[in-house]
Amino acid sequence: MSDLSTAIGPLRLKNPVMAASSEATMTEEGILACLDAGAGAVVAKSVNESPAAARQLLIADYALLAPGGDRVGWPDRCGDETLLCRSGLAARDGWLAMLERTSRHARALGAHVIGSITVAEPGPAAEIAREMAGVVPAVEMNVGAPHGREASAVRQVTGAEVVEHYTRTVRAAIDVPLIVKLPAQTDSPLELAAAARRAGADVVAMIGRFNGFWPDPLTSEPVLGSWGAVGGPGMLPVSLYWVSKTFAADRSVPLIGTNGARSGADVARFLLSGARAVELASAVLLRGPGVLAECVEDLADTLTAGGYERAADAVGVAVDRSRSYAEIPPREQPARPWEA
Ligand SMILES: Cc1cc2nc3c(=O)[nH]c(=O)nc-3n(C[C@H](O)[C@H](O)[C@H](O)COP(=O)(O)O)c2cc1C
């Protein structure tokens, strides 16, 4: 059995499997279930200062798309579907007390509950972070929510200077570790990661989901009746690309991978790409919190089969083995595998 312990900056985790912020972590029961399933950490559903962000949850909707593209009902899901959704944020009434209770439960299990803010404005984000820092051991600030392109209650920040400003403002308000969660919908996620670090982020989480649109070819109606945010197994290589490039650019940045992991093997893929922990949301929504226990077990088996005694030893190994295009020796003839 591999030693699964890891660290994201100053925060030690018993294993790298984290429940990401989502509707699965929006209630006390949901957070406790993820903790009891054995997650190393659980990121609570995000809040922010805008009542409109919480109201937006009333227009939230969630569509599953099978690999062929057809929409499938939730009772018929197999767990591998792409998830297209609209989402809002949690209401803040009683939120801190709930974070404090679940955080106590987490401590008893050697795990952590992390408070989360999906930003609107930087000042209020700092104030909410300061309150959270009194009851949880770390705060995650999401500056990349795709819904920010569709509604003003949350913001999607895509410029390095603005990421720096948000990070600096929130950093100054708290003395617990700060995780900054970034979008990939920007010219350079690498620059955003560097900006977040410059401004004092202890940890960078990447990459956020993308915006999506999916018309039904028989009815001509857009699924969900609107644009939305999308994620699924097909996003994993894209997420691994940005994590591995960020790792290659600066190995000192503690990275959390997110977007596309559905299994322990996928968590291992994130570690090999340079992440030190992995946040899963869709898998928990589709399969329930028990998927986190499966991931932990599957990760241990996968690492052992891959020859690793410690999860930490796997971090970034595939990046070290990856070559630039210029380093690939040319063949005598171009490859044409589709003719075989
Ligand atoms: C329904 C839903 C709600 C989400 N809500 C939040 C949120 O409130 N705050 C946040 O930072 N990320 C949120 N996310 C993003 C997830 O935390 C996660 O980073 C993303 O879904 C990619 O991981 P996955 O492929 O495991 O789903 C949400 C994702 C989904 C699907």
Tab-separated table of C-alpha atoms and ligand atoms in Angstrom:
chain	number	residue	atom	x	y	z
A	1	MET	CA	0.000	0.000	0.000
A	2	SER	CA	1.461	3.355	-1.042
A	3	ASP	CA	1.832	6.213	1.428
A	4	LEU	CA	-0.810	8.595	0.073
A	5	SER	CA	0.022	11.593	2.250
A	6	THR	CA	0.739	14.841	0.462
A	7	ALA	CA	0.965	18.567	1.119
A	8	ILE	CA	-0.558	21.534	-0.651
A	9	GLY	CA	1.696	24.327	0.519
A	10	PRO	CA	1.550	24.456	4.315
A	11	LEU	CA	-1.493	22.158	4.493
A	12	ARG	CA	-0.797	18.451	4.969
A	13	LEU	CA	-3.373	16.001	3.559
A	14	LYS	CA	-3.732	12.328	4.451
A	15	ASN	CA	-4.384	11.660	0.765
A	16	PRO	CA	-4.623	13.775	-2.430
A	17	VAL	CA	-8.332	13.096	-3.071
A	18	MET	CA	-10.378	16.242	-2.401
A	19	ALA	CA	-14.085	16.896	-2.810
A	20	ALA	CA	-14.293	20.044	-4.942
A	21	SER	CA	-16.668	22.896	-4.236
A	22	SER	CA	-20.073	22.063	-5.719
A	23	GLU	CA	-23.681	21.367	-4.786
A	24	ALA	CA	-22.355	18.095	-3.272
A	25	THR	CA	-20.607	20.203	-0.600
A	26	MET	CA	-23.394	22.757	-0.113
A	27	THR	CA	-24.937	21.187	2.974
A	28	GLU	CA	-23.589	19.954	6.288
A	29	GLU	CA	-24.708	16.424	5.371
A	30	GLY	CA	-22.946	16.621	2.023
A	31	ILE	CA	-19.659	17.797	3.525
A	32	LEU	CA	-19.802	15.194	6.298
A	33	ALA	CA	-20.509	12.443	3.761
A	34	CYS	CA	-17.429	13.447	1.721
A	35	LEU	CA	-15.305	13.522	4.880
A	36	ASP	CA	-16.633	10.152	6.034
A	37	ALA	CA	-15.847	8.713	2.593
A	38	GLY	CA	-12.185	9.456	3.345
A	39	ALA	CA	-11.441	12.618	1.355
A	40	GLY	CA	-8.172	14.308	2.336
A	41	ALA	CA	-10.039	17.627	2.218
A	42	VAL	CA	-13.454	18.950	1.289
A	43	VAL	CA	-13.926	22.362	-0.291
A	44	ALA	CA	-17.299	23.738	0.756
A	45	LYS	CA	-19.641	25.228	-1.828
A	46	SER	CA	-18.658	28.818	-2.626
A	47	VAL	CA	-20.324	31.925	-1.268
A	48	ASN	CA	-19.826	35.598	-2.053
A	49	GLU	CA	-21.276	38.950	-0.983
A	50	SER	CA	-23.905	39.131	-3.702
A	51	PRO	CA	-27.450	38.018	-2.819
A	52	ALA	CA	-27.942	37.638	-6.591
A	53	ALA	CA	-25.304	34.874	-6.629
A	54	ALA	CA	-27.272	32.848	-4.093
A	55	ARG	CA	-30.549	33.640	-5.936
A	56	GLN	CA	-28.898	32.322	-9.099
A	57	LEU	CA	-29.135	28.853	-7.555
A	58	LEU	CA	-32.891	29.084	-8.224
A	59	ILE	CA	-32.199	29.001	-11.967
A	60	ALA	CA	-29.560	26.277	-11.691
A	61	ASP	CA	-30.029	23.186	-13.857
A	62	TYR	CA	-27.911	20.161	-14.659
A	63	ALA	CA	-27.881	18.127	-17.898
A	64	LEU	CA	-25.975	14.922	-18.525
A	65	LEU	CA	-24.688	14.176	-22.021
A	66	ALA	CA	-23.832	10.588	-22.943
A	67	PRO	CA	-20.601	9.965	-24.947
A	68	GLY	CA	-22.615	10.074	-28.224
A	69	GLY	CA	-24.022	13.463	-27.226
A	70	ASP	CA	-27.610	12.498	-26.326
A	71	ARG	CA	-29.014	13.928	-23.128
A	72	VAL	CA	-29.674	11.239	-20.519
A	73	GLY	CA	-31.838	11.539	-17.436
A	74	TRP	CA	-30.172	11.438	-14.024
A	75	PRO	CA	-31.762	8.084	-13.106
A	76	ASP	CA	-30.222	6.552	-16.276
A	77	ARG	CA	-26.692	7.884	-15.738
A	78	CYS	CA	-23.700	5.571	-15.879
A	79	GLY	CA	-21.262	8.052	-14.284
A	80	ASP	CA	-19.101	8.814	-17.336
A	81	GLU	CA	-21.309	11.555	-18.759
A	82	THR	CA	-20.342	15.118	-19.575
A	83	LEU	CA	-22.086	17.573	-17.241
A	84	LEU	CA	-23.502	20.808	-18.677
A	85	CYS	CA	-24.969	23.103	-16.061
A	86	ARG	CA	-25.982	26.473	-14.756
A	87	SER	CA	-25.113	26.990	-11.115
A	88	GLY	CA	-25.340	29.593	-8.365
A	89	LEU	CA	-23.753	29.989	-4.937
A	90	ALA	CA	-24.734	29.016	-1.391
A	91	ALA	CA	-26.624	31.410	0.877
A	92	ARG	CA	-24.488	32.722	3.755
A	93	ASP	CA	-27.015	32.402	6.599
A	94	GLY	CA	-25.515	30.075	9.182
A	95	TRP	CA	-22.623	29.277	6.825
A	96	LEU	CA	-19.745	30.028	9.226
A	97	ALA	CA	-21.288	27.966	12.021
A	98	MET	CA	-21.748	25.086	9.577
A	99	LEU	CA	-18.120	25.392	8.415
A	100	GLU	CA	-16.976	25.366	12.032
A	101	ARG	CA	-18.958	22.199	12.875
A	102	THR	CA	-17.832	20.299	9.790
A	103	SER	CA	-14.262	21.489	10.304
A	104	ARG	CA	-14.295	19.970	13.782
A	105	HIS	CA	-15.500	16.664	12.318
A	106	ALA	CA	-12.764	16.866	9.675
A	107	ARG	CA	-10.066	17.368	12.295
A	108	ALA	CA	-11.179	14.219	14.107
A	109	LEU	CA	-10.672	12.333	10.829
A	110	GLY	CA	-7.297	13.915	10.043
A	111	ALA	CA	-8.907	15.821	7.155
A	112	HIS	CA	-9.784	19.447	6.408
A	113	VAL	CA	-12.787	21.524	5.411
A	114	ILE	CA	-11.772	24.459	3.236
A	115	GLY	CA	-13.947	27.559	2.889
A	116	SER	CA	-14.590	28.818	-0.626
A	117	ILE	CA	-15.407	32.145	-2.239
A	118	THR	CA	-16.290	32.574	-5.895
A	119	VAL	CA	-15.519	36.214	-6.320
A	120	ALA	CA	-17.617	39.164	-7.212
A	121	GLU	CA	-15.618	42.145	-5.842
A	122	PRO	CA	-12.190	41.856	-4.137
A	123	GLY	CA	-12.937	43.868	-0.943
A	124	PRO	CA	-15.964	41.819	0.103
A	125	ALA	CA	-14.091	38.608	-0.849
A	126	ALA	CA	-11.356	39.617	1.599
A	127	GLU	CA	-13.925	40.297	4.329
A	128	ILE	CA	-15.613	36.906	3.816
A	129	ALA	CA	-12.199	35.194	3.728
A	130	ARG	CA	-11.295	36.871	7.032
A	131	GLU	CA	-14.455	35.519	8.648
A	132	MET	CA	-13.860	32.042	7.243
A	133	ALA	CA	-10.250	32.001	8.389
A	134	GLY	CA	-11.551	32.035	11.966
A	135	VAL	CA	-13.179	28.632	11.524
A	136	VAL	CA	-11.386	26.726	8.726
A	137	PRO	CA	-7.688	25.969	8.155
A	138	ALA	CA	-7.583	27.295	4.555
A	139	VAL	CA	-9.579	29.391	2.105
A	140	GLU	CA	-10.004	28.836	-1.624
A	141	MET	CA	-10.788	31.822	-3.845
A	142	ASN	CA	-12.192	30.987	-7.265
A	143	VAL	CA	-11.536	33.820	-9.710
A	144	GLY	CA	-12.436	31.800	-12.788
A	145	ALA	CA	-16.076	30.728	-12.586
A	146	PRO	CA	-17.367	30.237	-16.156
A	147	HIS	CA	-20.795	31.507	-15.046
A	148	GLY	CA	-19.146	34.923	-14.715
A	149	ARG	CA	-19.495	35.194	-18.510
A	150	GLU	CA	-23.256	34.698	-18.275
A	151	ALA	CA	-24.277	36.675	-15.169
A	152	SER	CA	-22.757	39.490	-13.125
A	153	ALA	CA	-23.242	37.922	-9.676
A	154	VAL	CA	-19.843	36.252	-10.004
A	155	ARG	CA	-16.774	37.374	-11.967
A	156	GLN	CA	-14.451	35.460	-14.231
A	157	VAL	CA	-11.052	37.147	-14.045
A	158	THR	CA	-8.814	36.437	-17.030
A	159	GLY	CA	-6.026	39.024	-16.703
A	160	ALA	CA	-2.850	38.567	-14.646
A	161	GLU	CA	-2.964	42.045	-13.100
A	162	VAL	CA	-6.508	41.557	-11.872
A	163	VAL	CA	-5.696	38.084	-10.480
A	164	GLU	CA	-2.797	39.728	-8.654
A	165	HIS	CA	-5.077	42.425	-7.239
A	166	TYR	CA	-7.720	39.963	-5.979
A	167	THR	CA	-5.058	37.672	-4.511
A	168	ARG	CA	-3.185	40.474	-2.766
A	169	THR	CA	-6.410	41.892	-1.312
A	170	VAL	CA	-7.578	38.556	0.101
A	171	ARG	CA	-4.053	37.517	1.172
A	172	ALA	CA	-3.752	40.646	3.300
A	173	ALA	CA	-6.941	39.738	5.158
A	174	ILE	CA	-6.039	36.203	6.278
A	175	ASP	CA	-3.179	34.300	7.821
A	176	VAL	CA	-4.334	30.791	6.851
A	177	PRO	CA	-3.249	29.196	3.546
A	178	LEU	CA	-4.858	30.749	0.472
A	179	ILE	CA	-5.676	28.629	-2.581
A	180	VAL	CA	-6.390	30.580	-5.774
A	181	LYS	CA	-8.458	28.670	-8.332
A	182	LEU	CA	-7.851	29.824	-11.898
A	183	PRO	CA	-9.663	29.663	-15.226
A	184	ALA	CA	-8.106	28.282	-18.381
A	185	GLN	CA	-10.181	30.652	-20.499
A	186	THR	CA	-7.382	33.185	-20.750
A	187	ASP	CA	-4.382	33.801	-22.986
A	188	SER	CA	-2.005	32.344	-20.462
A	189	PRO	CA	-2.994	30.274	-17.432
A	190	LEU	CA	0.750	30.180	-16.682
A	191	GLU	CA	0.817	33.959	-16.263
A	192	LEU	CA	-2.243	33.827	-14.016
A	193	ALA	CA	-0.569	31.166	-11.848
A	194	ALA	CA	2.595	33.273	-11.605
A	195	ALA	CA	0.523	36.363	-10.744
A	196	ALA	CA	-1.373	34.510	-8.008
A	197	ARG	CA	1.900	33.296	-6.495
A	198	ARG	CA	3.521	36.745	-6.694
A	199	ALA	CA	0.590	38.151	-4.789
A	200	GLY	CA	0.860	35.575	-2.021
A	201	ALA	CA	-1.226	32.526	-2.985
A	202	ASP	CA	0.092	29.470	-1.157
A	203	VAL	CA	-1.507	27.079	-3.625
A	204	VAL	CA	-2.870	27.324	-7.167
A	205	ALA	CA	-5.838	25.190	-8.295
A	206	MET	CA	-6.385	24.695	-12.013
A	207	ILE	CA	-8.200	24.580	-14.322
A	208	GLY	CA	-11.757	25.825	-14.017
A	209	ARG	CA	-14.517	24.494	-16.242
A	210	PHE	CA	-15.213	26.027	-19.645
A	211	ASN	CA	-18.379	27.576	-21.009
A	212	GLY	CA	-20.454	25.276	-23.176
A	213	PHE	CA	-23.462	25.142	-25.502
A	214	TRP	CA	-25.290	22.032	-26.760
A	215	PRO	CA	-28.225	22.215	-29.201
A	216	ASP	CA	-30.507	19.195	-29.622
A	217	PRO	CA	-30.443	18.379	-33.375
A	218	LEU	CA	-34.046	17.077	-33.401
A	219	THR	CA	-35.773	19.912	-31.544
A	220	SER	CA	-33.290	22.740	-32.327
A	221	GLU	CA	-33.506	23.678	-28.633
A	222	PRO	CA	-30.334	24.389	-26.663
A	223	VAL	CA	-30.036	21.877	-23.820
A	224	LEU	CA	-30.882	23.734	-20.563
A	225	GLY	CA	-32.367	26.520	-22.709
A	226	SER	CA	-29.221	28.612	-22.271
A	227	TRP	CA	-25.460	28.659	-22.365
A	228	GLY	CA	-23.771	26.998	-19.425
A	229	ALA	CA	-20.580	25.525	-18.000
A	230	VAL	CA	-19.298	22.166	-19.140
A	231	GLY	CA	-16.959	19.478	-17.896
A	232	GLY	CA	-16.396	15.797	-18.373
A	233	PRO	CA	-13.787	13.120	-18.943
A	234	GLY	CA	-12.857	14.788	-22.271
A	235	MET	CA	-11.559	17.807	-20.339
A	236	LEU	CA	-8.956	15.799	-18.461
A	237	PRO	CA	-6.142	16.038	-21.058
A	238	VAL	CA	-6.686	19.805	-21.276
A	239	SER	CA	-6.492	20.170	-17.488
A	240	LEU	CA	-3.400	17.948	-17.356
A	241	TYR	CA	-1.819	20.078	-20.078
A	242	TRP	CA	-2.072	23.267	-18.020
A	243	VAL	CA	-1.087	21.628	-14.740
A	244	SER	CA	1.969	20.024	-16.369
A	245	LYS	CA	2.994	23.259	-18.109
A	246	THR	CA	2.597	25.233	-14.874
A	247	PHE	CA	4.654	22.609	-13.037
A	248	ALA	CA	7.321	22.714	-15.751
A	249	ALA	CA	7.474	26.518	-15.567
A	250	ASP	CA	7.889	26.662	-11.763
A	251	ARG	CA	8.127	23.530	-9.659
A	252	SER	CA	7.849	25.479	-6.442
A	253	VAL	CA	4.131	26.223	-7.053
A	254	PRO	CA	2.001	23.789	-5.044
A	255	LEU	CA	-0.724	22.755	-7.494
A	256	ILE	CA	-4.179	21.269	-7.091
A	257	GLY	CA	-5.582	19.683	-10.255
A	258	THR	CA	-9.256	19.895	-11.127
A	259	ASN	CA	-11.575	19.379	-14.110
A	260	GLY	CA	-12.033	15.934	-15.584
A	261	ALA	CA	-10.893	13.443	-12.928
A	262	ARG	CA	-13.395	10.676	-12.308
A	263	SER	CA	-11.236	7.840	-10.850
A	264	GLY	CA	-8.138	7.036	-8.803
A	265	ALA	CA	-6.240	6.489	-12.060
A	266	ASP	CA	-7.197	10.017	-13.116
A	267	VAL	CA	-5.952	11.335	-9.757
A	268	ALA	CA	-2.653	9.530	-10.468
A	269	ARG	CA	-2.560	11.213	-13.908
A	270	PHE	CA	-2.872	14.617	-12.219
A	271	LEU	CA	-0.059	13.743	-9.765
A	272	LEU	CA	2.209	12.594	-12.603
A	273	SER	CA	1.474	15.942	-14.295
A	274	GLY	CA	2.636	17.918	-11.264
A	275	ALA	CA	-0.431	18.281	-9.010
A	276	ARG	CA	-0.139	17.482	-5.309
A	277	ALA	CA	-3.870	16.974	-4.783
A	278	VAL	CA	-6.970	16.716	-6.964
A	279	GLU	CA	-10.456	18.192	-6.573
A	280	LEU	CA	-13.409	16.163	-7.881
A	281	ALA	CA	-16.916	17.584	-8.252
A	282	SER	CA	-18.775	15.915	-11.139
A	283	ALA	CA	-17.798	12.405	-10.040
A	284	VAL	CA	-19.276	13.099	-6.592
A	285	LEU	CA	-22.469	14.555	-8.086
A	286	LEU	CA	-22.864	11.628	-10.509
A	287	ARG	CA	-21.846	8.728	-8.281
A	288	GLY	CA	-22.231	10.034	-4.733
A	289	PRO	CA	-19.571	10.660	-2.056
A	290	GLY	CA	-18.648	6.943	-2.042
A	291	VAL	CA	-16.705	7.634	-5.239
A	292	LEU	CA	-14.122	9.425	-3.075
A	293	ALA	CA	-13.466	6.222	-1.100
A	294	GLU	CA	-13.151	4.321	-4.389
A	295	CYS	CA	-10.701	6.925	-5.692
A	296	VAL	CA	-8.507	6.658	-2.607
A	297	GLU	CA	-8.388	2.859	-2.890
A	298	ASP	CA	-7.933	2.903	-6.661
A	299	LEU	CA	-5.183	5.532	-6.351
A	300	ALA	CA	-3.261	3.371	-3.865
A	301	ASP	CA	-3.522	0.357	-6.222
A	302	THR	CA	-2.581	2.430	-9.267
A	303	LEU	CA	0.478	3.956	-7.587
A	304	THR	CA	1.621	0.565	-6.312
A	305	ALA	CA	1.196	-0.921	-9.802
A	306	GLY	CA	3.146	2.034	-11.214
A	307	GLY	CA	6.025	1.325	-8.832
A	308	TYR	CA	5.474	4.154	-6.324
A	309	GLU	CA	5.613	3.647	-2.558
A	310	ARG	CA	4.700	7.275	-1.901
A	311	ALA	CA	2.204	9.451	-3.750
A	312	ALA	CA	4.625	12.368	-3.355
A	313	ASP	CA	7.203	10.507	-5.466
A	314	ALA	CA	4.835	10.468	-8.461
A	315	VAL	CA	4.438	14.251	-8.592
A	316	GLY	CA	5.604	15.581	-11.947
A	317	VAL	CA	7.312	12.381	-13.129
A	318	ALA	CA	5.525	12.376	-16.500
A	319	VAL	CA	6.542	16.009	-17.020
A	320	ASP	CA	10.187	15.053	-16.588
A	321	ARG	CA	9.732	12.352	-19.214
A	322	SER	CA	7.997	14.590	-21.739
A	323	ARG	CA	10.016	16.004	-24.628
A	324	SER	CA	9.540	19.152	-26.654
A	325	TYR	CA	8.579	18.658	-30.319
A	326	ALA	CA	12.133	19.753	-31.236
A	327	GLU	CA	13.569	16.852	-29.240
A	328	ILE	CA	11.544	14.137	-31.015
A	329	PRO	CA	13.723	12.365	-33.607
A	330	PRO	CA	12.077	12.371	-37.066
A	331	ARG	CA	10.979	9.046	-38.674
A	332	GLU	CA	12.035	8.091	-42.164
A	333	GLN	CA	8.377	8.307	-43.304
A	334	PRO	CA	5.451	10.230	-41.755
A	335	ALA	CA	3.327	8.044	-39.450
A	336	ARG	CA	-0.040	6.957	-40.975
A	337	PRO	CA	-1.589	4.818	-38.201
A	338	TRP	CA	-5.122	5.218	-39.673
A	339	GLU	CA	-4.066	3.073	-42.660
A	340	ALA	CA	-3.186	0.045	-40.509
B	1	LIG	C1	-22.631	21.821	-10.349
B	1	LIG	C2	-21.289	22.412	-10.084
B	1	LIG	C3	-21.156	23.436	-9.147
B	1	LIG	C4	-19.909	24.007	-8.897
B	1	LIG	N1	-19.811	25.003	-7.979
B	1	LIG	C5	-18.595	25.543	-7.705
B	1	LIG	C6	-18.453	26.543	-6.712
B	1	LIG	O1	-19.398	26.956	-6.058
B	1	LIG	N2	-17.203	27.043	-6.492
B	1	LIG	C7	-16.102	26.618	-7.177
B	1	LIG	O2	-14.986	27.097	-6.928
B	1	LIG	N3	-16.216	25.653	-8.123
B	1	LIG	C8	-17.428	25.107	-8.390
B	1	LIG	N4	-17.539	24.122	-9.325
B	1	LIG	C9	-16.329	23.659	-10.027
B	1	LIG	C10	-15.773	22.419	-9.334
B	1	LIG	O3	-15.305	22.740	-8.054
B	1	LIG	C11	-14.659	21.739	-10.133
B	1	LIG	O4	-13.489	22.525	-10.100
B	1	LIG	C12	-15.041	21.499	-11.590
B	1	LIG	O5	-16.341	20.964	-11.666
B	1	LIG	C13	-14.078	20.558	-12.304
B	1	LIG	O6	-13.967	19.321	-11.652
B	1	LIG	P1	-14.793	18.017	-12.077
B	1	LIG	O7	-14.373	17.641	-13.442
B	1	LIG	O8	-14.383	17.013	-11.034
B	1	LIG	O9	-16.245	18.357	-12.003
B	1	LIG	C14	-18.772	23.542	-9.585
B	1	LIG	C15	-18.908	22.510	-10.517
B	1	LIG	C16	-20.137	21.942	-10.757
B	1	LIG	C17	-20.224	20.832	-11.753
